[in-house]
JSON list of C-alpha atoms in Angstrom, two decimals:
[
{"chain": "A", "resi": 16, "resn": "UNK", "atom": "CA", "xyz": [0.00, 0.00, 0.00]},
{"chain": "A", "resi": 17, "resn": "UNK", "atom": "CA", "xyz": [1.33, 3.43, -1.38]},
{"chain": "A", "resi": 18, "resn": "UNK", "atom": "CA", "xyz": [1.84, 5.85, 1.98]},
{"chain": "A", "resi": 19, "resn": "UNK", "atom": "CA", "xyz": [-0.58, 8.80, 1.99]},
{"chain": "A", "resi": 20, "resn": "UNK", "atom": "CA", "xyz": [-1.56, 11.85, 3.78]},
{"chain": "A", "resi": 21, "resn": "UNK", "atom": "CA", "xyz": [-2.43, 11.15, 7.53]},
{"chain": "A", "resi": 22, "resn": "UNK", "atom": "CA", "xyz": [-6.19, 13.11, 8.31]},
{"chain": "A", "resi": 23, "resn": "UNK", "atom": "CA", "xyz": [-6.35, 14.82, 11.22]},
{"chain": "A", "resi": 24, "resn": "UNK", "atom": "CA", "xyz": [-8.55, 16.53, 13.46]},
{"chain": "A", "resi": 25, "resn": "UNK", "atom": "CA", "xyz": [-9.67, 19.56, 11.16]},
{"chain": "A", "resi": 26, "resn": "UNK", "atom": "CA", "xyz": [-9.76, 17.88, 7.79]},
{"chain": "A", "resi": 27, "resn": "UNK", "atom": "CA", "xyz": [-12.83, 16.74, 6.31]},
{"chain": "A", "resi": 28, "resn": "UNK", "atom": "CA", "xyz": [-15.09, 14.53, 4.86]},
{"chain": "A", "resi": 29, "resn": "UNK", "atom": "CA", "xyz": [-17.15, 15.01, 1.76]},
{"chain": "A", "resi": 30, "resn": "UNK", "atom": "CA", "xyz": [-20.51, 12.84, 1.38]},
{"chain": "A", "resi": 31, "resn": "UNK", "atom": "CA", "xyz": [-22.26, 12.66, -1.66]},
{"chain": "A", "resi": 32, "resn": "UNK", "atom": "CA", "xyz": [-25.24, 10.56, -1.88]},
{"chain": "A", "resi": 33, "resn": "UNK", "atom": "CA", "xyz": [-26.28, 10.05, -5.63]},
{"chain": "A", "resi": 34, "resn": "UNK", "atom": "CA", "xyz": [-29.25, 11.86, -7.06]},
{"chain": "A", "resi": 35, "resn": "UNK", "atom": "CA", "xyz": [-31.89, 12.07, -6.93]},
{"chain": "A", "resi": 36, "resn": "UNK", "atom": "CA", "xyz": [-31.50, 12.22, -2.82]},
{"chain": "A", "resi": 37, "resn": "UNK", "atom": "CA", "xyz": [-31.44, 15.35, -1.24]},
{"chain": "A", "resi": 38, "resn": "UNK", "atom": "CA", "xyz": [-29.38, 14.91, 2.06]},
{"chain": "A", "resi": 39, "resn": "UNK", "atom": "CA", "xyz": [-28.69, 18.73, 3.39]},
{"chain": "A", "resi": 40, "resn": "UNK", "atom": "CA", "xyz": [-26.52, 17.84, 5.88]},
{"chain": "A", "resi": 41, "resn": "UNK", "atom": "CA", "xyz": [-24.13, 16.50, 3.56]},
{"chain": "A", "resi": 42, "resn": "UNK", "atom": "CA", "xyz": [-24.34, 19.48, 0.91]},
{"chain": "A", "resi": 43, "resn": "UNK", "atom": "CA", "xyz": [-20.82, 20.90, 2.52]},
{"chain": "A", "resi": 44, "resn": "UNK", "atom": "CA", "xyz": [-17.90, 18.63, 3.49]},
{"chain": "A", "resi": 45, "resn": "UNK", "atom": "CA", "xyz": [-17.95, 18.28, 7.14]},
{"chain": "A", "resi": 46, "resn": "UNK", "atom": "CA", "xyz": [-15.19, 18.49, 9.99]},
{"chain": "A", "resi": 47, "resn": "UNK", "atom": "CA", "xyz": [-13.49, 15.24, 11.40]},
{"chain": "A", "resi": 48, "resn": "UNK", "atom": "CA", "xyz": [-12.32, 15.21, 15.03]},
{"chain": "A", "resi": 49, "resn": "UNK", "atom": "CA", "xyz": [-9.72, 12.81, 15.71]},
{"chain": "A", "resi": 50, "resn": "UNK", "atom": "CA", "xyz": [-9.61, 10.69, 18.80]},
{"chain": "A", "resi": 51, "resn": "UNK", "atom": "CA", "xyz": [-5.87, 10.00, 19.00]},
{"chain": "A", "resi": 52, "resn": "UNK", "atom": "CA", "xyz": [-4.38, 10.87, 22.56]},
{"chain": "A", "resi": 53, "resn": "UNK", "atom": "CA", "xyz": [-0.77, 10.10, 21.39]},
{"chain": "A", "resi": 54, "resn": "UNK", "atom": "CA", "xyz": [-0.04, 10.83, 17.50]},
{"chain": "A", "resi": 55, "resn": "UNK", "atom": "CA", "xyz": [-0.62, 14.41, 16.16]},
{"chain": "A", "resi": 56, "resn": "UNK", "atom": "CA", "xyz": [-0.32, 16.33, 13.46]},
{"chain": "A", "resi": 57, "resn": "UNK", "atom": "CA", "xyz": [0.51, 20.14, 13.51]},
{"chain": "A", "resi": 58, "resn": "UNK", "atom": "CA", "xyz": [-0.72, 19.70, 17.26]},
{"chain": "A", "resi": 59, "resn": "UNK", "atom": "CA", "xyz": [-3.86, 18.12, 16.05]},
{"chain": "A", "resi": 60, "resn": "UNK", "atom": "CA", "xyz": [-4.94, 14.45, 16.96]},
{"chain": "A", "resi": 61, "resn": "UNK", "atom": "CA", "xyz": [-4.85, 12.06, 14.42]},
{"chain": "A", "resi": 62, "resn": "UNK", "atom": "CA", "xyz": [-8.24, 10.93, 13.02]},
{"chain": "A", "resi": 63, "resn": "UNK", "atom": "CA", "xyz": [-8.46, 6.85, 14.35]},
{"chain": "A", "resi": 64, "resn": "UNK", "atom": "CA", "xyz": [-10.55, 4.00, 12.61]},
{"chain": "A", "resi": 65, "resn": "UNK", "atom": "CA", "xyz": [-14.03, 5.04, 14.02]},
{"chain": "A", "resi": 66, "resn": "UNK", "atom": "CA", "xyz": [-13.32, 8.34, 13.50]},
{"chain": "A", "resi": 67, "resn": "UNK", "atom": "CA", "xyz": [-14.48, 8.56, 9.78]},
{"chain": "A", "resi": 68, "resn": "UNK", "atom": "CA", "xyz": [-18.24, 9.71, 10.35]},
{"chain": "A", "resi": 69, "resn": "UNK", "atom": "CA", "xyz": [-18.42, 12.63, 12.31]},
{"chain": "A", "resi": 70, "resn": "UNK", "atom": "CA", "xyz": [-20.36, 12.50, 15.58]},
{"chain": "A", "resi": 71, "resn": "UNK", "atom": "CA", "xyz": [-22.82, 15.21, 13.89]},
{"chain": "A", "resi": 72, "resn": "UNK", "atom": "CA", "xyz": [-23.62, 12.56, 11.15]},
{"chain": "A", "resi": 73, "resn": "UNK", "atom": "CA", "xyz": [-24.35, 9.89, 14.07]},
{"chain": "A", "resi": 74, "resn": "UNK", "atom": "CA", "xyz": [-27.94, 10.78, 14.39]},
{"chain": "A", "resi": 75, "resn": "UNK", "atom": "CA", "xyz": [-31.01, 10.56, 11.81]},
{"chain": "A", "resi": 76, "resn": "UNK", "atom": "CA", "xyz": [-30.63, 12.93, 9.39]},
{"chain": "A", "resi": 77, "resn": "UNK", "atom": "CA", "xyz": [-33.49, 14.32, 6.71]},
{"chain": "A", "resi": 78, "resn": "UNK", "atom": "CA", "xyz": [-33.47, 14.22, 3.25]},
{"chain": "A", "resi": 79, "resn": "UNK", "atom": "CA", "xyz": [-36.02, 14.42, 0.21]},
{"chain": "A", "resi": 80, "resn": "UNK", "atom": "CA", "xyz": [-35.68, 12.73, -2.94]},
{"chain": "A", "resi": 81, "resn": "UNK", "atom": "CA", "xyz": [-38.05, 14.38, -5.52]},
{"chain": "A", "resi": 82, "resn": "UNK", "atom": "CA", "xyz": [-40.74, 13.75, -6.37]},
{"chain": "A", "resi": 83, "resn": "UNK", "atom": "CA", "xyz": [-40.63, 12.70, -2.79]},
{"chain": "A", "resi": 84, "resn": "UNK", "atom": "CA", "xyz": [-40.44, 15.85, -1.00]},
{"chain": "A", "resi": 85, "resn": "UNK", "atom": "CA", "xyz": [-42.03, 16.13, 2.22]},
{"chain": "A", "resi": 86, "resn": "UNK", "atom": "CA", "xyz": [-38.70, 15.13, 4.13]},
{"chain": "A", "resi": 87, "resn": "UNK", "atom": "CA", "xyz": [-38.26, 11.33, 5.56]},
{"chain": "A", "resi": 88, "resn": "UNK", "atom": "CA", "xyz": [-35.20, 10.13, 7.82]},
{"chain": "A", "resi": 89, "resn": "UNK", "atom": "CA", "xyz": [-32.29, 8.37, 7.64]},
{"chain": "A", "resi": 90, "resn": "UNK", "atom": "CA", "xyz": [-28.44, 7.36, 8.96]},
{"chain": "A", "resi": 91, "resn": "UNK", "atom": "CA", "xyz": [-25.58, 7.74, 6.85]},
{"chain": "A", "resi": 92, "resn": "UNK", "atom": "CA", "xyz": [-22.55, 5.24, 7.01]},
{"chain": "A", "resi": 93, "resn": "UNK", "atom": "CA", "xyz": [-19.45, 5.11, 5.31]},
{"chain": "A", "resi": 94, "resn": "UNK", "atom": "CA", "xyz": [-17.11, 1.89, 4.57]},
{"chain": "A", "resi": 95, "resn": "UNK", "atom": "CA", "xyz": [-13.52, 2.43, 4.42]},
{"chain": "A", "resi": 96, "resn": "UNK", "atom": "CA", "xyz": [-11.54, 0.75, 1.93]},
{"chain": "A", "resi": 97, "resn": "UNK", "atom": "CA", "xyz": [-7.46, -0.37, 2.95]},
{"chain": "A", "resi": 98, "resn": "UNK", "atom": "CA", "xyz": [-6.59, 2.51, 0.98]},
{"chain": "A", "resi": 99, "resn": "UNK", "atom": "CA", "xyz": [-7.98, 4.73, 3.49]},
{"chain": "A", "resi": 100, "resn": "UNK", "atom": "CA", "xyz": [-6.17, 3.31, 6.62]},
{"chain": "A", "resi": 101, "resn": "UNK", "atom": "CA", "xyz": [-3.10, 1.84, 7.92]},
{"chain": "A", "resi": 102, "resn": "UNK", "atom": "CA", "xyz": [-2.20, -1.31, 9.79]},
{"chain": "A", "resi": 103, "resn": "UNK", "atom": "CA", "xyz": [-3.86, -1.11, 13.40]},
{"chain": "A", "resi": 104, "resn": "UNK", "atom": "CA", "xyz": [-1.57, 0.69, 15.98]},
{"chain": "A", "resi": 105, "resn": "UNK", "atom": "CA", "xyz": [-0.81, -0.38, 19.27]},
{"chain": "A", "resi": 106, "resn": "UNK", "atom": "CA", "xyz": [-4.39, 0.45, 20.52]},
{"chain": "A", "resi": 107, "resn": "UNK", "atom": "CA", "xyz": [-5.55, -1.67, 18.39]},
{"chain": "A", "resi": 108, "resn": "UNK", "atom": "CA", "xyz": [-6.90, 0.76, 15.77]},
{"chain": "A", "resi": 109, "resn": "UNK", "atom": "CA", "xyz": [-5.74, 1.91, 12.34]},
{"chain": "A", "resi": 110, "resn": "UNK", "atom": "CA", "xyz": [-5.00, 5.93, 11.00]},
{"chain": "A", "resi": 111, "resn": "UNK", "atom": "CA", "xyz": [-6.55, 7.27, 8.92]},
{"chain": "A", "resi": 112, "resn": "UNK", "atom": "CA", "xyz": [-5.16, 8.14, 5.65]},
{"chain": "A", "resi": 113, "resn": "UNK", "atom": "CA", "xyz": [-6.33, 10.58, 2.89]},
{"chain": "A", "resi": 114, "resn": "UNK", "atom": "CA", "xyz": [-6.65, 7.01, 0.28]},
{"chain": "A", "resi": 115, "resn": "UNK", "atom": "CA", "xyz": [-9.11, 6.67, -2.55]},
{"chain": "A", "resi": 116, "resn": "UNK", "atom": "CA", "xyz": [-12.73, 7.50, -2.71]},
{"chain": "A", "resi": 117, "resn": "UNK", "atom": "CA", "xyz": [-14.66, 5.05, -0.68]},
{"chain": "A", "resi": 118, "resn": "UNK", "atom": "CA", "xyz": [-18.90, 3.99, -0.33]},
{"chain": "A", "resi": 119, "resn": "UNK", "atom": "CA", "xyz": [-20.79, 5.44, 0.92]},
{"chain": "A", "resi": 120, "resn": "UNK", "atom": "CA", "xyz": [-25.06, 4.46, 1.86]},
{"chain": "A", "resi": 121, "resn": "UNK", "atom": "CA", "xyz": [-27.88, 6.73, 3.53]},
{"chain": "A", "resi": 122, "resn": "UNK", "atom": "CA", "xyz": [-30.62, 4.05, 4.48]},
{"chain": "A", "resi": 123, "resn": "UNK", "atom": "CA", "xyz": [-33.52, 5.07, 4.95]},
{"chain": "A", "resi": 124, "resn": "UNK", "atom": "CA", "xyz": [-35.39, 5.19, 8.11]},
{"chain": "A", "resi": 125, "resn": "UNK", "atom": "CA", "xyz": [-39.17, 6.90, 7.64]},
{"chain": "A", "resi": 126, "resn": "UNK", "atom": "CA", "xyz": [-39.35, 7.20, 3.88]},
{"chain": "A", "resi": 127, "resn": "UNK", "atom": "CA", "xyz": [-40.03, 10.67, 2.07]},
{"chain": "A", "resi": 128, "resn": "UNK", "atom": "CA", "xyz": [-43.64, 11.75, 1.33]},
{"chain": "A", "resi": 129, "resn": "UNK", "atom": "CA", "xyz": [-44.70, 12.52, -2.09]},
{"chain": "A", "resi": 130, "resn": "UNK", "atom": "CA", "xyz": [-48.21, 14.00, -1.72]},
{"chain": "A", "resi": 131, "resn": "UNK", "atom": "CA", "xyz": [-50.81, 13.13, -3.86]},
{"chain": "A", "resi": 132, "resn": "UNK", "atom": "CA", "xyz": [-54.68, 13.93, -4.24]},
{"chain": "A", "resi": 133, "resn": "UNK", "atom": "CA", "xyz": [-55.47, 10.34, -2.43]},
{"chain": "A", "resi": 134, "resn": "UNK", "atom": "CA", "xyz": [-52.51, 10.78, 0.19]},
{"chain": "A", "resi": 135, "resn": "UNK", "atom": "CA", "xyz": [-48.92, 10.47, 0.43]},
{"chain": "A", "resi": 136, "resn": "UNK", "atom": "CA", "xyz": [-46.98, 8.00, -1.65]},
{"chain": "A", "resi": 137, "resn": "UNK", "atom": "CA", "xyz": [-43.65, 6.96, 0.58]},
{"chain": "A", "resi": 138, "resn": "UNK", "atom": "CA", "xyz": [-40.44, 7.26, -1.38]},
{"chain": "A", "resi": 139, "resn": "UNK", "atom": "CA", "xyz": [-39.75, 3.02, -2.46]},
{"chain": "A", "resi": 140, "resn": "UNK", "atom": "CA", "xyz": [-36.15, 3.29, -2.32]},
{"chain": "A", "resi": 141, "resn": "UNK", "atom": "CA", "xyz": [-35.10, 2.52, 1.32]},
{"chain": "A", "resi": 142, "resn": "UNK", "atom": "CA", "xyz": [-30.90, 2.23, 0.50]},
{"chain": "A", "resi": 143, "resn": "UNK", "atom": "CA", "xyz": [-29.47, 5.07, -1.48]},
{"chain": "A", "resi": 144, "resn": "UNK", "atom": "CA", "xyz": [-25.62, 4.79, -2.80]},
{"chain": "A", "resi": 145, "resn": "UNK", "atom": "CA", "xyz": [-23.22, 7.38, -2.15]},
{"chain": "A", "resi": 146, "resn": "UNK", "atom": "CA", "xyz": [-19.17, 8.14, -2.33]},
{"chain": "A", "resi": 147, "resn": "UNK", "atom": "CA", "xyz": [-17.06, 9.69, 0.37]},
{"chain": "A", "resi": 148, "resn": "UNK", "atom": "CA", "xyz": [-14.13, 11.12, 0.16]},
{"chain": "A", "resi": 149, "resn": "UNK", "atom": "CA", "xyz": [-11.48, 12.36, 2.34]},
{"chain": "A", "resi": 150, "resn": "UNK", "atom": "CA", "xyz": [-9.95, 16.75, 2.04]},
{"chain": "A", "resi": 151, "resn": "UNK", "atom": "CA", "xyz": [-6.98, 16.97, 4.10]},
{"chain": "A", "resi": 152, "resn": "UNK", "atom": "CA", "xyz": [-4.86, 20.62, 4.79]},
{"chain": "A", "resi": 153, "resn": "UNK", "atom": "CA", "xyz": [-2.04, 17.82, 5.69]},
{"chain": "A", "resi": 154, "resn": "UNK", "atom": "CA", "xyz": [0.51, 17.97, 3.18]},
{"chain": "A", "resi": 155, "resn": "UNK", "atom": "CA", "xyz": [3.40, 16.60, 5.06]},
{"chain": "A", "resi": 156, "resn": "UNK", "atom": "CA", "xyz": [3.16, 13.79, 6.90]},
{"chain": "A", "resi": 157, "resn": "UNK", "atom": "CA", "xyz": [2.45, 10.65, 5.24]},
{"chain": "A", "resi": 158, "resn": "UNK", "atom": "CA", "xyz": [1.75, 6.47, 6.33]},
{"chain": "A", "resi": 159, "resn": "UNK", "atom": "CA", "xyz": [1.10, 3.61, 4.65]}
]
């Protein structure tokens, strides 16, 4: 595995789930915090597998997905890929690196209304695909 830049408490993590779902939570990247008590970068601690979906993005979240748009709920999740993290480390878990483009799923919880002259029609897709990626400001310190 090629060495890569190490993310860090800071950098972020871009979400896109694949049209036509409407997540706005995910419509900016959004801020990791790393959990790392003893590696840092530029006196910031190192992001840590379990780390990768920020604790804002731990709860429900809304979305639409026209024509469905009276809002439903659901949780996002990510899956790393070994490109995105190194062997464990002594606490058993691995860094994160900056890596490739990994998957990325919102799954639906209550589905998205579409309303209609005999009622709401729910939205029939309950898994919607997505890709994350990670954006790093680290440009110097690399693992693998």
């Amino acid at each position: 595995m090629p060495a890569d830049f190490v993310i860090k408490t800071g950098d972020m993590i871009r979400i896109t789930i694949f049209p036509p779902a409407i997540v706005p939570s995910l419509m900016s990247p959004i801020p990791l915090i790393g959990t790392s008590t003893n590696f840092m970068v530029n006196n910031q601690p190192v992001c840590l597998e379990g780390d990768e979906l920020p604790p804002a993005l731990r709860a429900p979240q809304p979305y639409t997905a026209p024509p469905f748009v009276t809002p439903g709920m659901g949780m996002v999740s990510v899956t790393l890929t070994p490109m995105n993290k190194t062997l464990q480390t002594k606490n058993g878990k691995a860094i994160l690196i900056k890596g490739t483009p990994f998957m990325a799923e919102f799954q639906v919880m209550a589905p998205a209304m579409q309303p209609t002259p005999v009622g709401p029609v729910p939205d029939p897709v309950p898994k919607k695909p997505g890709m994350a990626e990670f954006i790093t400001t680290n440009v110097t310190v690399k693992l693998g």
